[in-house]
Short mmCIF file of C-alpha atoms in Angstrom, two decimals:
data_model
loop_
_atom_site.label_atom_id
_atom_site.label_comp_id
_atom_site.label_asym_id
_atom_site.label_seq_id
_atom_site.Cartn_x
_atom_site.Cartn_y
_atom_site.Cartn_z
CA MET A 68 2.21 30.17 -17.74
CA GLU A 69 6.08 31.14 -18.73
CA ARG A 70 7.85 28.47 -20.14
CA GLU A 71 11.75 28.24 -20.58
CA SER A 72 14.11 26.03 -22.74
CA SER A 73 16.87 26.97 -20.30
CA TRP A 74 14.73 25.68 -16.90
CA ALA A 75 16.35 21.85 -17.10
CA LEU A 76 19.41 23.94 -15.86
CA CYS A 77 17.50 26.30 -13.42
CA ARG A 78 17.41 25.83 -9.48
CA ALA A 79 14.32 24.61 -8.12
CA PRO A 80 12.24 28.11 -7.20
CA GLU A 81 11.67 28.80 -3.79
CA LEU A 82 7.84 27.26 -3.00
CA PRO A 83 5.59 30.64 -1.60
CA ASP A 84 3.56 29.85 1.20
CA ALA A 85 0.20 30.58 -0.31
CA ASP A 86 2.06 28.15 -3.08
CA PHE A 87 2.80 25.65 -0.44
CA GLN A 88 -1.24 26.01 0.95
CA ARG A 89 -2.66 25.40 -2.37
CA TRP A 90 -0.82 22.28 -2.96
CA ARG A 91 -1.96 20.81 0.92
CA GLU A 92 -5.38 21.62 0.07
CA LEU A 93 -5.83 19.56 -3.49
CA LEU A 94 -3.42 16.85 -1.99
CA GLU A 95 -5.83 16.66 1.46
CA SER A 96 -9.01 16.97 -0.76
CA ARG A 97 -7.97 14.50 -3.53
CA ALA A 98 -5.76 11.80 -1.71
CA GLY A 99 -6.28 12.28 1.81
CA MET A 100 -2.43 13.37 2.19
CA VAL A 101 -1.76 15.96 5.40
CA LEU A 102 1.88 17.78 4.95
CA ASP A 103 2.61 19.42 7.60
CA ASP A 104 5.32 22.04 7.81
CA ARG A 105 8.55 19.81 8.03
CA GLN A 106 7.31 17.70 4.53
CA ARG A 107 7.36 20.99 2.90
CA SER A 108 10.91 20.87 1.00
CA PHE A 109 9.86 16.83 0.11
CA LEU A 110 6.70 18.19 -2.15
CA GLN A 111 8.65 21.37 -3.42
CA ILE A 112 11.74 18.31 -4.95
CA HIS A 113 8.97 16.85 -6.24
CA LEU A 114 6.84 19.35 -7.81
CA ALA A 115 10.17 21.05 -9.27
CA ALA A 116 11.73 18.00 -10.59
CA ARG A 117 8.44 17.41 -12.77
CA MET A 118 7.77 20.58 -14.08
CA ARG A 119 11.29 20.59 -14.86
CA GLU A 120 9.98 17.65 -17.10
CA LEU A 121 7.35 19.57 -18.51
CA GLU A 122 9.89 22.71 -19.05
CA ILE A 123 7.19 24.93 -16.27
CA SER A 124 8.95 27.32 -14.47
CA ASP A 125 5.96 28.46 -11.81
CA TYR A 126 4.09 26.12 -9.10
CA ASP A 127 0.78 28.44 -10.27
CA GLY A 128 0.74 27.46 -14.30
CA TYR A 129 1.89 23.49 -13.32
CA TYR A 130 -0.91 23.40 -10.51
CA ARG A 131 -3.47 24.77 -13.36
CA ILE A 132 -2.24 22.36 -15.18
CA VAL A 133 -3.11 19.09 -13.10
CA CYS A 134 -5.96 21.21 -12.41
CA GLY A 135 -7.05 21.77 -16.16
CA GLY A 136 -9.35 18.40 -17.73
CA VAL A 137 -8.86 15.26 -18.73
CA SER A 138 -4.55 16.02 -19.26
CA GLY A 139 -4.62 17.37 -15.56
CA ARG A 140 -6.01 14.30 -14.53
CA ILE A 141 -3.07 12.10 -16.21
CA GLU A 142 -0.78 15.02 -14.94
CA TRP A 143 -2.37 14.27 -11.23
CA VAL A 144 -1.96 10.37 -11.50
CA ARG A 145 1.65 11.19 -12.74
CA LEU A 146 2.38 13.34 -9.76
CA LEU A 147 1.00 11.39 -7.37
CA ASP A 148 3.62 8.81 -8.43
CA ARG A 149 6.44 10.72 -7.17
CA LEU A 150 4.57 11.57 -4.18
CA THR A 151 3.37 7.50 -3.09
CA ILE A 152 5.99 5.41 -3.75
CA GLN A 153 7.69 5.07 -0.26
CA ALA A 154 10.27 2.71 0.33
CA THR A 155 9.37 -0.59 1.29
CA ARG A 156 11.08 -4.09 1.83
CA PHE A 157 10.16 -7.74 1.77
CA PHE A 158 8.80 -8.99 5.26
CA ARG A 159 9.03 -5.22 6.80
CA HIS A 160 7.80 -6.03 10.44
CA PRO A 161 8.67 -9.99 11.03
CA PRO A 162 6.33 -9.88 14.12
CA SER A 163 3.35 -9.35 11.57
CA PHE A 164 4.42 -11.76 9.28
CA ALA A 165 4.57 -14.91 12.20
CA LEU A 166 0.84 -13.33 13.43
CA LEU A 167 0.12 -14.04 10.28
CA GLU A 168 1.14 -17.51 9.52
CA ALA A 169 -0.48 -18.07 13.08
CA TYR A 170 -3.65 -16.97 12.23
CA VAL A 171 -3.41 -18.77 8.58
CA SER A 172 -2.49 -22.21 10.54
CA GLU A 173 -5.25 -22.23 12.60
CA PHE A 174 -7.44 -20.92 10.11
CA ALA A 175 -6.73 -24.14 7.95
CA GLN A 176 -7.47 -26.02 10.90
CA ALA A 177 -10.66 -24.63 11.75
CA ALA A 178 -11.81 -23.76 8.22
CA GLY A 179 -11.19 -27.35 6.64
CA GLY A 180 -11.12 -26.90 2.36
CA SER A 181 -12.58 -22.96 1.99
CA SER A 182 -10.60 -20.49 0.78
CA LEU A 183 -8.63 -17.84 2.24
CA ALA A 184 -9.16 -14.11 1.29
CA LEU A 185 -6.25 -11.86 1.91
CA TRP A 186 -5.94 -7.93 1.35
CA SER A 187 -2.68 -5.84 1.21
CA LEU A 188 -3.75 -1.87 1.67
CA GLY A 189 -1.23 -0.08 0.13
CA CYS A 190 0.97 -2.22 -1.07
CA SER A 191 3.32 -0.08 -2.93
CA SER A 192 5.47 -2.10 -5.28
CA GLY A 193 4.54 -5.42 -3.98
CA GLU A 194 6.55 -6.53 -1.50
CA GLU A 195 4.09 -6.73 1.59
CA ALA A 196 1.55 -8.70 -1.08
CA PHE A 197 4.41 -11.17 -2.01
CA SER A 198 5.35 -11.71 1.41
CA MET A 199 1.90 -12.46 2.61
CA ALA A 200 1.56 -15.00 0.27
CA ILE A 201 4.23 -16.43 0.75
CA SER A 202 3.45 -16.65 4.86
CA THR A 203 0.62 -17.99 3.51
CA ALA A 204 1.48 -20.82 0.89
CA GLU A 205 4.49 -22.08 3.00
CA VAL A 206 2.19 -22.18 6.08
CA LEU A 207 -0.09 -23.90 3.83
CA SER A 208 2.50 -25.91 2.87
CA ARG A 209 3.96 -27.10 5.58
CA GLN A 210 0.23 -28.55 7.27
CA GLY A 211 -0.26 -30.50 3.58
CA HIS A 212 -3.53 -28.28 3.40
CA PRO A 213 -5.37 -27.80 0.10
CA MET A 214 -6.76 -24.39 0.89
CA THR A 215 -6.48 -22.51 -1.12
CA PHE A 216 -6.17 -18.60 -1.31
CA ALA A 217 -6.56 -14.99 -3.03
CA LEU A 218 -4.35 -12.01 -1.88
CA THR A 219 -5.68 -8.71 -3.70
CA GLY A 220 -2.68 -5.53 -3.48
CA THR A 221 -3.93 -1.92 -3.74
CA ASP A 222 -2.64 1.73 -4.06
CA ILE A 223 -3.10 5.11 -4.91
CA SER A 224 0.23 4.79 -7.47
CA SER A 225 -0.36 3.87 -10.83
CA GLU A 226 3.36 3.10 -11.02
CA ALA A 227 4.07 0.98 -7.96
CA LEU A 228 0.75 -1.41 -9.05
CA ARG A 229 2.93 -1.13 -12.54
CA GLN A 230 5.94 -2.48 -10.74
CA ALA A 231 3.97 -5.24 -8.32
CA ARG A 232 2.49 -6.75 -11.20
CA GLN A 233 5.84 -7.31 -13.37
CA GLY A 234 6.78 -9.21 -9.95
CA THR A 235 10.04 -8.90 -10.73
CA PHE A 236 13.38 -7.44 -7.78
CA SER A 237 16.77 -7.04 -7.87
CA ARG A 238 18.50 -9.50 -5.93
CA GLN A 239 19.04 -6.37 -3.21
CA ARG A 240 15.13 -5.85 -2.85
CA LEU A 241 15.53 -9.57 -2.15
CA ASP A 242 18.09 -8.96 0.88
CA GLY A 243 14.82 -9.96 3.44
CA VAL A 244 13.79 -12.94 2.33
CA PRO A 245 15.18 -16.30 3.52
CA VAL A 246 17.62 -18.42 0.83
CA PRO A 247 15.18 -21.47 1.29
CA LEU A 248 12.39 -18.83 0.25
CA ARG A 249 14.32 -16.99 -2.08
CA GLU A 250 14.61 -20.41 -3.98
CA ARG A 251 10.84 -21.55 -3.07
CA TYR A 252 9.28 -18.63 -5.51
CA PHE A 253 11.73 -17.32 -7.24
CA ARG A 254 12.68 -17.23 -10.25
CA ALA A 255 16.50 -15.96 -11.34
CA ARG A 256 16.56 -14.38 -14.51
CA GLU A 257 19.63 -13.87 -16.94
CA ASP A 258 19.94 -10.32 -16.25
CA GLY A 259 20.77 -11.25 -12.82
CA THR A 260 17.33 -9.90 -11.23
CA PHE A 261 14.16 -12.25 -9.40
CA GLU A 262 10.76 -13.39 -10.95
CA ILE A 263 8.08 -14.33 -8.38
CA CYS A 264 6.89 -18.11 -9.55
CA SER A 265 4.17 -18.00 -11.56
CA ARG A 266 2.27 -20.49 -9.00
CA LEU A 267 2.53 -17.92 -6.28
CA ALA A 268 1.83 -14.54 -8.82
CA ASP A 269 -1.81 -16.62 -10.34
CA ARG A 270 -2.77 -15.76 -6.30
CA LEU A 271 -2.41 -12.12 -6.61
CA CYS A 272 -4.61 -9.64 -8.29
CA PHE A 273 -3.06 -6.28 -8.44
CA ALA A 274 -5.83 -2.85 -8.70
CA ARG A 275 -5.28 1.20 -8.61
CA LEU A 276 -7.75 1.84 -4.62
CA ASN A 277 -7.60 5.93 -3.45
CA VAL A 278 -8.33 5.07 -0.30
CA LEU A 279 -11.01 8.31 -0.29
CA GLU A 280 -12.86 6.59 -2.36
CA LEU A 281 -13.16 3.17 0.08
CA SER A 282 -17.09 3.18 0.49
CA LYS A 283 -17.60 2.74 -3.52
CA ALA A 284 -14.99 -0.47 -3.96
CA PRO A 285 -16.12 -3.82 -3.71
CA LEU A 286 -14.24 -5.62 -2.14
CA GLN A 287 -15.56 -7.09 0.87
CA GLY A 288 -15.39 -10.71 2.70
CA PHE A 289 -11.58 -10.83 4.03
CA ASN A 290 -9.68 -13.38 6.21
CA VAL A 291 -7.06 -11.13 6.53
CA ILE A 292 -6.67 -7.23 5.96
CA PHE A 293 -2.78 -5.23 6.23
CA CYS A 294 -3.11 -1.78 6.22
CA GLN A 295 0.76 -1.04 7.73
CA ASN A 296 2.53 2.02 6.54
CA LEU A 297 -0.39 3.59 5.51
CA LEU A 298 -2.70 5.53 7.97
CA ILE A 299 0.57 7.71 9.20
CA TYR A 300 -0.84 9.88 6.06
CA PHE A 301 -4.17 10.92 7.18
CA ARG A 302 -5.79 13.36 9.22
CA ARG A 303 -7.06 11.64 13.03
CA TRP A 304 -10.54 11.20 11.92
CA LEU A 305 -9.88 10.35 8.57
CA ARG A 306 -8.40 7.39 10.32
CA ARG A 307 -10.69 5.91 11.88
CA ASP A 308 -13.35 6.82 9.55
CA LEU A 309 -11.31 3.90 7.11
CA LEU A 310 -10.33 1.63 10.24
CA ASN A 311 -13.83 1.71 11.10
CA GLN A 312 -14.86 0.71 6.72
CA LEU A 313 -12.33 -1.98 6.65
CA VAL A 314 -14.41 -3.84 9.84
CA GLN A 315 -16.78 -3.90 7.89
CA ARG A 316 -15.01 -5.93 4.79
CA LEU A 317 -13.46 -8.09 6.47
CA ALA A 318 -15.52 -11.38 7.36
CA PRO A 319 -16.27 -12.55 10.99
CA GLY A 320 -13.24 -13.88 12.44
CA GLY A 321 -10.74 -12.07 10.41
CA LEU A 322 -7.47 -10.68 11.02
CA LEU A 323 -7.04 -7.10 11.09
CA VAL A 324 -3.28 -6.01 11.33
CA LEU A 325 -2.09 -2.39 11.22
CA GLY A 326 0.88 -0.59 11.63
CA VAL A 327 2.14 -0.69 15.27
CA GLY A 328 1.75 3.58 16.01
CA GLU A 329 -0.47 4.52 13.51
CA VAL A 330 -3.63 4.33 15.26
CA SER A 331 -4.01 5.48 19.11
CA ASN A 332 -7.34 5.22 21.36
CA TRP A 333 -9.65 3.68 18.50
CA SER A 334 -11.92 0.64 19.19
CA HIS A 335 -14.68 -0.81 17.54
CA PRO A 336 -17.58 -3.20 19.04
CA GLN A 337 -16.66 -5.81 16.55
CA LEU A 338 -13.31 -6.04 16.50
CA ILE A 339 -11.12 -8.47 19.97
CA PRO A 340 -7.96 -6.77 20.13
CA VAL A 341 -4.61 -9.44 19.25
CA GLU A 342 -2.56 -9.30 22.59
CA HIS A 343 0.89 -9.29 21.06
CA PRO A 344 3.36 -6.99 22.80
CA GLU A 345 5.01 -5.93 18.52
CA VAL A 346 1.85 -5.84 16.28
CA LEU A 347 -1.07 -3.45 16.49
CA ALA A 348 -3.87 -6.41 15.34
CA PHE A 349 -7.27 -6.87 15.78
CA THR A 350 -9.98 -10.05 14.85
CA ARG A 351 -13.99 -9.69 14.06
CA GLN A 352 -16.21 -11.23 16.56
CA ALA A 353 -16.81 -14.79 14.61
CA ASP A 354 -21.05 -14.41 14.87
CA CYS A 355 -20.57 -10.68 13.52
CA PRO A 356 -22.72 -10.71 10.63
CA ALA A 357 -20.51 -9.86 7.77
#
């Protein structure tokens, strides 16, 4: 493996066909990510950026580092942070959150003093999870309902989870949050950023999860699961396998919300499609065993 002090000034080398194929196979086997030929430049840019930081001049040398021992596992996590942190925003798909509010309202009226469990799968830096929490808190507040709720956010990126746990956002990142909600659920800081209020933050827990290891995760009994903008990275058979597993993590009567267009021609005997022109969602039959 060749190291050069001038590597930081060099143009990133082209990613050879053999190396591209090898990296694609590694990403799919370890994280389920499928990259097609159109994403070759995306992979090359991110690999080259990390190689530049390490002063590694060839893709083969970096591949050997990633695949080698404990230090390789640490480097793999750092690389994934670059490849998986996606642009996101608060209330990204308003119809989904309107459906969530309608579900929470109906659930609160029917469930009495029960608690509500929600899950944001592929939560990235936390915008979706906090949006779900705000929507839920708003419904319960309007109804004057004493019900409590807890929300779990999971993602494969350690860096994204660090940002989510911090719960601090710039004014620009709060553009999608109406001013009244911003005033109720965020606290302005001296540096011009905004921090999620503690009474809401205390209801959220963020954890790292590789969805390929979903079967090992102790996650069960959720009333609401959001899985949006995640399945598009996986092969069709894996999408269906993950969805079937999510059904088993959903409580009877629970709501599963997916990204529009992320899955087609999929059904499950325990699920009932939600009739909505703008949202892809299902509810689990209430009489199904948990």
